Structures are given as C-alpha cells and as structure tokens.
CSV table of C-alpha atoms in Angstrom, one decimal:
chain,number,residue,atom,x,y,z
A,1460,MET,CA,39.7,-21.3,-26.3
A,1461,LYS,CA,40.7,-22.6,-23.0
A,1462,ILE,CA,40.2,-19.8,-21.0
A,1463,PHE,CA,36.4,-19.8,-22.7
A,1464,LYS,CA,36.0,-23.4,-21.4
A,1465,TYR,CA,37.2,-22.5,-17.7
A,1466,LEU,CA,34.7,-19.7,-17.9
A,1467,PHE,CA,31.9,-21.8,-19.2
A,1468,PHE,CA,32.4,-24.5,-16.3
A,1469,LEU,CA,33.0,-22.0,-13.6
A,1470,ILE,CA,29.6,-20.7,-14.5
A,1471,LEU,CA,28.0,-23.7,-15.2
A,1472,ILE,CA,29.4,-24.5,-12.0
A,1473,ILE,CA,28.2,-21.7,-10.0
A,1474,VAL,CA,24.8,-22.1,-11.4
A,1475,ILE,CA,24.7,-25.8,-10.3
A,1476,GLY,CA,26.1,-24.7,-7.1
A,1477,GLY,CA,23.2,-21.9,-6.8
A,1478,ALA,CA,20.6,-24.4,-8.1
A,1479,ILE,CA,21.5,-26.2,-5.2
A,1480,TYR,CA,22.0,-24.0,-2.8
A,1481,PHE,CA,18.6,-22.5,-2.9
A,1482,GLY,CA,16.9,-25.8,-3.8
A,1483,THR,CA,18.0,-26.9,-0.3
A,1484,GLN,CA,16.6,-23.9,1.2
A,1485,GLU,CA,13.0,-24.4,3.2
A,1486,SER,CA,10.6,-23.9,0.5
A,1487,LYS,CA,7.5,-24.1,2.6
A,1488,TYR,CA,6.1,-21.4,4.9
A,1489,ASP,CA,3.3,-20.5,7.0
A,1490,ILE,CA,3.4,-17.1,8.7
A,1491,LYS,CA,0.7,-16.2,11.5
A,1492,ASP,CA,-0.3,-13.5,13.5
A,1493,SER,CA,-2.7,-13.2,16.5
A,1494,TYR,CA,-4.1,-10.2,18.2
A,1495,THR,CA,-6.9,-9.6,20.9
A,1496,ILE,CA,-9.8,-7.2,20.3
A,1497,ASN,CA,-12.0,-5.6,22.6
A,1498,ALA,CA,-15.1,-6.3,20.8
A,1499,PRO,CA,-17.4,-9.1,20.4
A,1500,ILE,CA,-16.5,-12.3,18.2
A,1501,ASP,CA,-19.4,-11.9,15.8
A,1502,LEU,CA,-18.2,-8.2,15.2
A,1503,ILE,CA,-14.9,-9.3,14.1
A,1504,PHE,CA,-16.0,-12.6,12.2
A,1505,ASN,CA,-18.1,-10.5,10.0
A,1506,LYS,CA,-15.5,-7.9,9.1
A,1507,VAL,CA,-13.2,-10.6,7.8
A,1508,ASN,CA,-16.2,-12.9,6.0
A,1509,ASP,CA,-17.6,-9.6,3.8
A,1510,PHE,CA,-15.1,-9.0,1.4
A,1511,LYS,CA,-16.4,-5.4,0.8
A,1512,ASP,CA,-15.1,-4.5,4.4
A,1513,TRP,CA,-11.3,-5.5,3.5
A,1514,GLU,CA,-10.8,-2.5,1.6
A,1515,HIS,CA,-11.7,-0.3,4.6
A,1516,TRP,CA,-9.2,-2.1,7.3
A,1517,GLY,CA,-6.7,-3.5,5.1
A,1518,PRO,CA,-3.0,-2.1,4.5
A,1519,TRP,CA,-2.9,-2.5,0.8
A,1520,LYS,CA,-4.3,1.1,-0.4
A,1521,LYS,CA,-1.7,2.4,1.6
A,1522,GLU,CA,1.0,0.7,-0.5
A,1523,ASP,CA,-0.5,0.5,-3.7
A,1524,SER,CA,-2.9,3.9,-4.3
A,1525,THR,CA,-3.5,2.7,-7.9
A,1526,ILE,CA,-5.4,-0.6,-6.4
A,1527,VAL,CA,-8.7,-0.9,-7.7
A,1528,PHE,CA,-11.1,-3.8,-5.9
A,1529,ASN,CA,-13.7,-5.5,-8.3
A,1530,TYR,CA,-16.5,-7.7,-6.1
A,1531,ALA,CA,-18.0,-10.8,-7.5
A,1532,GLU,CA,-21.7,-11.2,-7.2
A,1533,LYS,CA,-21.5,-13.5,-4.0
A,1534,ASN,CA,-18.6,-11.7,-1.9
A,1535,VAL,CA,-19.9,-13.2,2.1
A,1536,GLY,CA,-19.1,-16.4,3.2
A,1537,GLU,CA,-18.2,-19.6,1.3
A,1538,GLY,CA,-17.8,-18.9,-2.0
A,1539,GLY,CA,-17.9,-15.8,-1.8
A,1540,SER,CA,-14.9,-14.1,-4.0
A,1541,TYR,CA,-13.2,-10.5,-4.9
A,1542,SER,CA,-10.3,-9.7,-7.2
A,1543,TRP,CA,-8.2,-6.5,-7.8
A,1544,THR,CA,-5.8,-4.5,-9.9
A,1545,GLY,CA,-2.9,-2.9,-9.2
A,1546,LYS,CA,0.9,-3.0,-9.0
A,1547,MET,CA,0.1,-6.9,-8.3
A,1548,ASP,CA,-3.2,-8.2,-9.9
A,1549,GLY,CA,-5.0,-11.2,-7.8
A,1550,SER,CA,-8.0,-12.5,-6.5
A,1551,MET,CA,-9.4,-14.3,-3.2
A,1552,THR,CA,-12.1,-16.9,-2.8
A,1553,THR,CA,-13.6,-18.3,0.8
A,1554,THR,CA,-13.5,-22.1,0.6
A,1555,LYS,CA,-14.7,-22.7,4.0
A,1556,VAL,CA,-16.7,-20.9,7.1
A,1557,ILE,CA,-17.2,-22.3,10.7
A,1558,GLU,CA,-19.3,-19.0,12.1
A,1559,ASN,CA,-17.5,-17.2,14.7
A,1560,LYS,CA,-14.8,-19.9,14.7
A,1561,GLU,CA,-12.9,-20.3,11.2
A,1562,ILE,CA,-12.3,-19.1,7.5
A,1563,LEU,CA,-10.3,-20.4,4.8
A,1564,GLN,CA,-9.5,-19.0,1.7
A,1565,ASP,CA,-7.3,-19.3,-1.8
A,1566,LEU,CA,-5.4,-16.5,-2.6
A,1567,SER,CA,-4.1,-16.0,-6.8
A,1568,LEU,CA,-1.2,-13.4,-6.8
A,1569,LEU,CA,0.1,-12.7,-10.5
A,1570,THR,CA,4.2,-12.0,-9.6
A,1571,PRO,CA,6.5,-11.2,-12.0
A,1572,GLY,CA,7.7,-14.8,-11.5
A,1573,GLY,CA,4.2,-16.3,-12.4
A,1574,GLU,CA,1.2,-17.1,-10.7
A,1575,ARG,CA,1.6,-18.5,-6.9
A,1576,ASN,CA,-1.3,-20.0,-5.1
A,1577,PRO,CA,-1.4,-19.6,-1.1
A,1578,LYS,CA,-3.7,-20.7,1.4
A,1579,VAL,CA,-4.9,-18.4,3.9
A,1580,TYR,CA,-6.7,-19.1,7.4
A,1581,TRP,CA,-8.1,-17.1,10.1
A,1582,SER,CA,-9.4,-18.2,13.3
A,1583,PHE,CA,-11.7,-16.7,16.1
A,1584,VAL,CA,-11.3,-17.5,19.9
A,1585,GLU,CA,-13.6,-15.3,22.5
A,1586,GLU,CA,-11.5,-14.1,25.5
A,1587,GLU,CA,-13.3,-13.0,28.4
A,1588,GLY,CA,-15.6,-10.5,26.3
A,1589,ALA,CA,-12.9,-9.9,23.9
A,1590,THR,CA,-11.8,-11.8,20.6
A,1591,LYS,CA,-8.6,-13.2,19.9
A,1592,VAL,CA,-8.3,-13.5,15.9
A,1593,THR,CA,-5.5,-15.2,13.9
A,1594,TRP,CA,-4.8,-14.2,10.3
A,1595,GLY,CA,-2.4,-16.7,8.5
A,1596,MET,CA,-1.1,-17.9,5.2
A,1597,HIS,CA,1.0,-21.0,4.0
A,1598,GLY,CA,2.7,-22.0,0.8
A,1599,GLU,CA,5.8,-22.9,-0.9
A,1600,HIS,CA,8.3,-20.4,-2.5
A,1601,THR,CA,9.5,-21.6,-6.1
A,1602,LEU,CA,13.3,-21.4,-6.6
A,1603,ILE,CA,12.8,-18.1,-8.7
A,1604,ASP,CA,11.0,-17.2,-5.6
A,1605,LYS,CA,14.0,-17.7,-3.0
A,1606,VAL,CA,16.8,-16.7,-5.7
A,1607,PHE,CA,14.7,-13.2,-5.9
A,1608,TYR,CA,14.4,-12.9,-2.0
A,1609,ALA,CA,18.3,-13.7,-1.6
A,1610,PHE,CA,19.3,-10.8,-4.1
A,1611,SER,CA,16.6,-8.4,-3.8
A,1612,GLY,CA,17.0,-8.2,0.0
A,1613,MET,CA,13.1,-8.5,0.4
A,1614,ASP,CA,12.3,-10.0,4.1
A,1615,PHE,CA,9.3,-12.0,2.8
A,1616,GLU,CA,8.3,-13.1,6.3
A,1617,GLY,CA,9.0,-9.6,8.2
A,1618,ASP,CA,7.0,-8.0,5.5
A,1619,MET,CA,4.1,-10.6,6.1
A,1620,HIS,CA,3.9,-9.9,9.8
A,1621,LYS,CA,4.0,-6.6,9.3
A,1622,MET,CA,1.1,-6.5,7.0
A,1623,ASN,CA,-1.0,-9.0,9.3
A,1624,MET,CA,-0.3,-6.5,12.1
A,1625,SER,CA,-1.5,-3.7,10.3
A,1626,GLY,CA,-4.4,-5.4,8.4
A,1627,LEU,CA,-5.4,-6.9,12.2
A,1628,LYS,CA,-5.2,-3.5,13.8
A,1629,GLY,CA,-7.1,-2.1,11.1
A,1630,ILE,CA,-10.1,-4.5,11.7
A,1631,GLU,CA,-9.7,-3.2,15.4
A,1632,THR,CA,-10.0,0.5,14.7
A,1633,ILE,CA,-13.2,-0.2,12.0
A,1634,VAL,CA,-15.2,-2.2,14.7
A,1635,LEU,CA,-14.5,0.2,17.5
A,1636,GLU,CA,-15.8,2.8,15.4
A,1637,ASP,CA,-18.8,0.9,14.4
A,1638,MET,CA,-19.5,0.0,18.2
A,1639,LYS,CA,-19.2,3.8,18.8
A,1640,GLN,CA,-22.0,4.7,16.6
A,1641,PHE,CA,-25.4,6.4,17.7
A,1642,SER,CA,-28.5,8.2,17.3
A,1643,VAL,CA,-31.1,10.1,19.2
A,1644,ASP,CA,-35.0,10.4,18.0
A,1645,VAL,CA,-37.4,12.8,19.9
A,1646,THR,CA,-40.5,11.3,18.3
A,1647,GLY,CA,-42.7,13.4,20.6
A,1648,ILE,CA,-45.7,12.4,23.1
A,1649,SER,CA,-46.5,8.9,23.1
A,1650,ASP,CA,-49.8,7.3,24.8
A,1651,TYR,CA,-48.1,4.1,26.9
A,1652,GLY,CA,-50.9,1.7,27.7
A,1653,GLY,CA,-49.4,0.9,31.0
A,1654,GLY,CA,-50.1,-2.3,32.7
A,1655,TYR,CA,-48.2,-4.8,35.6
A,1656,TYR,CA,-44.8,-5.8,36.1
A,1657,LEU,CA,-42.8,-7.8,38.4
A,1658,TYR,CA,-40.0,-5.9,39.9
A,1659,LEU,CA,-37.0,-5.3,42.2
A,1660,THR,CA,-36.3,-2.1,43.9
A,1661,ALA,CA,-33.1,-0.9,44.7
A,1662,SER,CA,-30.9,2.0,45.3
A,1663,ALA,CA,-27.2,3.0,43.4
A,1664,LYS,CA,-25.0,5.7,42.7
A,1665,LYS,CA,-25.2,6.6,39.4
A,1666,SER,CA,-21.8,5.3,38.5
A,1667,ASP,CA,-22.6,1.7,39.7
A,1668,LEU,CA,-26.4,2.0,38.2
A,1669,ARG,CA,-26.1,-0.2,34.8
A,1670,ILE,CA,-24.0,-2.6,36.8
A,1671,LYS,CA,-26.4,-3.1,39.6
A,1672,MET,CA,-29.4,-3.0,37.4
A,1673,GLY,CA,-28.1,-6.0,35.3
A,1674,ALA,CA,-27.9,-8.0,38.3
A,1675,LEU,CA,-31.5,-7.3,39.4
A,1676,PHE,CA,-32.8,-7.9,36.1
A,1677,GLY,CA,-31.2,-11.4,36.1
A,1678,GLU,CA,-33.1,-11.9,39.2
A,1679,VAL,CA,-36.6,-10.7,38.1
A,1680,MET,CA,-35.9,-12.9,35.1
A,1681,GLY,CA,-34.7,-15.9,37.1
A,1682,PHE,CA,-38.3,-15.7,39.3
A,1683,VAL,CA,-40.0,-15.5,35.9
A,1684,GLN,CA,-38.8,-19.0,34.8
A,1685,GLN,CA,-38.8,-20.2,38.0
A,1686,HIS,CA,-42.6,-19.9,38.4
A,1687,ASN,CA,-43.1,-20.5,34.3
A,1688,LEU,CA,-44.5,-16.9,34.1
A,1689,GLN,CA,-45.1,-15.3,30.6
A,1690,THR,CA,-43.8,-12.0,30.2
A,1691,ALA,CA,-45.8,-9.3,28.2
A,1692,GLY,CA,-43.1,-7.0,27.0
A,1693,MET,CA,-39.2,-6.1,27.1
A,1694,PRO,CA,-37.5,-5.0,30.2
A,1695,PHE,CA,-37.8,-1.5,31.8
A,1696,THR,CA,-36.5,0.5,34.3
A,1697,VAL,CA,-38.8,2.8,36.6
A,1698,TYR,CA,-36.9,6.0,38.2
A,1699,ASN,CA,-38.7,6.5,41.6
A,1700,GLN,CA,-36.3,9.1,42.5
A,1701,ILE,CA,-33.2,10.7,41.5
A,1702,ASN,CA,-31.3,12.8,43.7
A,1703,GLU,CA,-28.8,15.0,42.0
A,1704,ALA,CA,-27.2,16.5,44.7
A,1705,ASN,CA,-25.6,13.0,46.0
A,1706,GLY,CA,-25.8,11.2,42.6
A,1707,THR,CA,-28.0,8.4,43.9
A,1708,VAL,CA,-30.7,6.7,42.4
A,1709,ILE,CA,-33.8,4.7,43.6
A,1710,PHE,CA,-34.9,2.5,40.7
A,1711,SER,CA,-37.0,-0.5,39.9
A,1712,THR,CA,-36.0,-3.2,37.2
A,1713,ALA,CA,-39.2,-4.8,36.0
A,1714,LEU,CA,-40.4,-7.0,33.4
A,1715,PRO,CA,-44.3,-6.6,32.2
A,1716,VAL,CA,-46.5,-9.6,32.6
A,1717,LYS,CA,-50.0,-10.2,31.3
A,1718,GLU,CA,-51.9,-10.2,35.0
A,1719,ASN,CA,-51.7,-9.2,38.6
A,1720,ILE,CA,-48.7,-11.7,39.9
A,1721,ILE,CA,-49.0,-12.6,43.9
A,1722,THR,CA,-45.8,-13.5,44.5
A,1723,PRO,CA,-44.8,-15.5,47.4
A,1724,GLU,CA,-44.6,-14.0,50.9
A,1725,GLY,CA,-41.1,-12.6,51.8
A,1726,SER,CA,-40.1,-12.2,48.2
A,1727,ASN,CA,-38.0,-9.6,47.7
A,1728,ILE,CA,-40.0,-9.6,44.0
A,1729,LEU,CA,-42.7,-7.4,44.0
A,1730,CYS,CA,-46.2,-7.0,41.2
A,1731,GLY,CA,-46.8,-3.2,40.4
A,1732,TYR,CA,-49.3,-1.6,37.8
A,1733,LEU,CA,-47.6,1.1,35.8
A,1734,GLU,CA,-50.9,3.4,35.2
A,1735,ALA,CA,-51.3,4.5,31.4
A,1736,THR,CA,-49.7,7.7,30.9
A,1737,SER,CA,-48.7,10.6,28.0
A,1738,ALA,CA,-45.2,10.8,27.5
A,1739,VAL,CA,-42.4,12.5,25.7
A,1740,LYS,CA,-40.7,9.5,23.8
A,1741,THR,CA,-37.0,9.4,23.1
A,1742,VAL,CA,-35.3,6.8,21.2
A,1743,LEU,CA,-31.8,6.0,21.7
A,1744,LYS,CA,-30.0,3.5,19.2
A,1745,GLY,CA,-26.7,2.8,20.4
A,1746,ASN,CA,-24.8,2.0,24.1
A,1747,TYR,CA,-26.5,3.1,27.0
A,1748,THR,CA,-23.4,5.3,28.0
A,1749,HIS,CA,-25.5,7.5,25.4
A,1750,LEU,CA,-28.5,7.8,27.4
A,1751,ASP,CA,-27.5,11.5,29.0
A,1752,LYS,CA,-27.6,13.0,25.4
A,1753,ALA,CA,-31.0,11.5,25.0
A,1754,TYR,CA,-32.5,12.9,28.1
A,1755,ASN,CA,-30.7,16.2,27.4
A,1756,ASN,CA,-32.4,16.4,23.8
A,1757,ALA,CA,-36.0,15.1,25.4
A,1758,LYS,CA,-35.8,18.1,27.9
A,1759,LYS,CA,-34.8,20.2,25.1
A,1760,TYR,CA,-37.8,19.2,23.3
A,1761,ILE,CA,-39.9,19.9,26.2
A,1762,LYS,CA,-38.7,23.1,27.2
A,1763,GLU,CA,-38.9,24.3,23.1
A,1764,GLN,CA,-42.7,22.9,23.1
A,1765,TYR,CA,-43.7,24.0,26.3
A,1766,LEU,CA,-44.7,20.9,27.7
A,1767,ILE,CA,-45.3,20.6,31.4
A,1768,VAL,CA,-43.6,17.3,33.3
A,1769,ASP,CA,-46.0,15.5,35.0
A,1770,SER,CA,-44.1,15.0,38.5
A,1771,SER,CA,-46.6,12.8,39.7
A,1772,LYS,CA,-45.7,9.7,37.6
A,1773,ASN,CA,-42.1,8.5,37.2
A,1774,VAL,CA,-39.5,8.1,34.3
A,1775,PHE,CA,-39.0,4.9,32.9
A,1776,GLU,CA,-36.7,3.0,30.1
A,1777,ILE,CA,-37.8,0.5,27.8
A,1778,TYR,CA,-34.9,-1.7,26.0
A,1779,ALA,CA,-36.5,-2.6,23.2
A,1780,ASN,CA,-33.8,-5.6,22.3
A,1781,ASN,CA,-31.6,-7.8,24.5
A,1782,PRO,CA,-27.6,-6.8,24.6
A,1783,ASP,CA,-27.0,-10.8,25.1
A,1784,LEU,CA,-28.6,-11.3,21.9
A,1785,VAL,CA,-27.4,-8.0,20.0
A,1786,SER,CA,-23.7,-7.6,20.1
A,1787,ASN,CA,-23.1,-4.7,18.7
A,1788,PRO,CA,-23.7,-2.0,21.5
A,1789,ALA,CA,-24.5,0.7,18.2
A,1790,GLU,CA,-27.9,-1.6,17.7
A,1791,TRP,CA,-28.9,-1.5,21.2
A,1792,MET,CA,-32.3,0.7,21.3
A,1793,THR,CA,-33.6,2.3,24.6
A,1794,GLU,CA,-36.7,4.0,24.8
A,1795,VAL,CA,-36.6,6.8,27.2
A,1796,TYR,CA,-40.4,8.3,28.5
A,1797,ILE,CA,-40.8,11.4,30.5
A,1798,PRO,CA,-44.7,11.4,31.2
A,1799,VAL,CA,-46.2,15.2,30.3
A,1800,PHE,CA,-49.5,16.7,30.4
A,1801,LYS,CA,-50.5,16.1,27.1
A,1802,ASP,CA,-53.2,18.8,26.6
A,1803,LEU,CA,-51.3,21.5,28.9
A,1804,ARG,CA,-48.6,23.6,28.1
A,1805,SER,CA,-46.6,26.2,30.2
A,1806,ASN,CA,-47.9,28.9,27.5
A,1807,HIS,CA,-51.5,27.9,28.2
A,1808,SER,CA,-53.7,31.1,29.1
A,1809,ILE,CA,-54.9,29.2,32.4
A,1810,ILE,CA,-51.0,28.8,33.1
A,1811,SER,CA,-49.6,31.9,31.8
A,1812,GLU,CA,-52.0,33.8,33.7
A,1813,GLN,CA,-51.1,32.5,36.8
C-alpha cells in the first residue's frame, strides 16, 4: 500500500510540477511577417479585403485538400466574413478597415483542445511604387496548448511564419499575374472628328519613348493648369515620324482643347489642329508594353481588309483613362488610330488596274 501511496504522490508531484512549469511559460504570442511586393498598394489591399480571393492566394489548400470555403452574403470590407470546413473548421470576420492602410480580423478555430479566438491584423505601407504588407496574429495559448506543443514537437511559431510567408508570396503571384492581363480589339474603321490641341514635340529612341512622353505630358498639363484652360478630351500622342532603321521617333504629346489657343511668344507649347480622319481603331486594354501587339493586329486587319493607309496623316494614340488614377496596368485603355482611305481598297478596280 505504501508503494501505491508513494507512486500516487510522485504522479501528483509530476502533475503539479508540470502544471507549474507549463503555467509559467509565456502564454501570449504575437507573430507577424512583412513582405514587399512590387505592385500598387490598392491592388494588394483589395486581395486581402475580399475573402473570396483568399482561397486563391492562401496556402491552406496545399496542406488540406479537403477544405471547403463558405462565403457569407457580405465578404468584402468591415463586417465581411467567411468560414471553412476541413481538418480544422473555422471562420473569420473583418472588424475594422482603413482603406489601403489597415485591416483587423477576428479568427475562430475549432481545435481538438477547444475553440481558439486569436486576432489577425494587416498593415499596408507604400514604398516607392511598391507595397510593404505585414500579416500578423496575436492571442494567448491555453495550458493544454502549451503541453501539446511541448510533447508533440510542433513548432507553432515557426509554422505560423511559414504560413504567413507562403500567403504573402501567394498574394504577390496572383497580383502580378492580374497586372499582366491584356486584350486587343480591332474595332474596324472609325471616323475621328479632329479638333484643336496643345502640344509639345520631341524626339526619342523607342526604348526611352514612354519615359520622355510622361515628362512632356506633365509640361503640357502644367501649362493648361497655369492658364486655367479647359481640355476637351483625353491626352493623346501624334507620331510625326518613325525611323525604324535607327529606332527613333519624332512625336507630339497633346491635350485637346475647345478652341484655338494663342500661346505666349517663345513658349515651347504650341496649338495645332488635328483634321477629321477615317482610321482603323484598335483598343488595347492593358499595359502600354503590349502596344506592339495592338499595332501588329491593326496592320494585319488592314492587310486582310485590303485597306490603304493614308500616309499623309499621322498615326495617333488616345489614352482613354489616367494611369495615375487607375493603378492596375491591366485596366489601362489605349485607342490606336491608323488613318486609312475609308472608301478605297487595294483590290479596288481603280487600284488593281494600275
């Protein structure tokens, strides 16, 4: 009997000692990771703010192929929520949103040891055109949790860091893929009405064209604002001369105005007039880097339709939205116009008989 009594006291001492030991271990945790993504801040923010995007960038499906996501009627912004079933059921609700800055969320996890309710937080900081995004979670381990981690060998903090980085890189992948999307639509012959425009003319190598173009547009816009002038449409570029041999372009960056403007003597900015013209119109939705594709499709259409290019008129591009206001390059709209003879084709009898 004494042996059993000693064993009982020994076990009791071990249990009490273990409880004291694990009870004195740090319970609170705050685990976070940061990652810089070369993309506009609002694109990153939107991927986190909309729970329907989480299953596309999150690492959970890789770890649990049985997981099923369920979305509430509201799944975006404050009050938005979603839940899931799988090896471990759970749900999440967004409790606070500061656009492009911060998101706070309540997480509920049904673990074998009971329900756990940590807090999730996100922060977004713009860094020279890129975005530093931080994903973190804080909460408190129960005594059961601490015992389980100790004896199972599970590295809770290490696993959380791995999950965070996997998710952050998943956001990067999906956002960068979104930014690469583009489409080209040759709409056919369009009649452009023409009109007055303020412009600056310069030359540049093709490789430097977009950078120089942006600077010139800034000068023209500054002139318009300085003199309180009203524009009559979206900015455009006129290609005055293209030298394919040496890869140089003479071009004019322009802003349409309602009437002829007499610019001050000595000013580099002049007022011109674009004549009404018939042109093959091609719409690029996407980054300007895809403009070559737009031009190739337009030229292919011209050839297939036996159209004749009007070389007396210049090719021009209209920028239908402002990249400063539309951060996703996949949403940029450019209209390309190649002047043609509307009623004269290369297979016309007058031409073919020559």
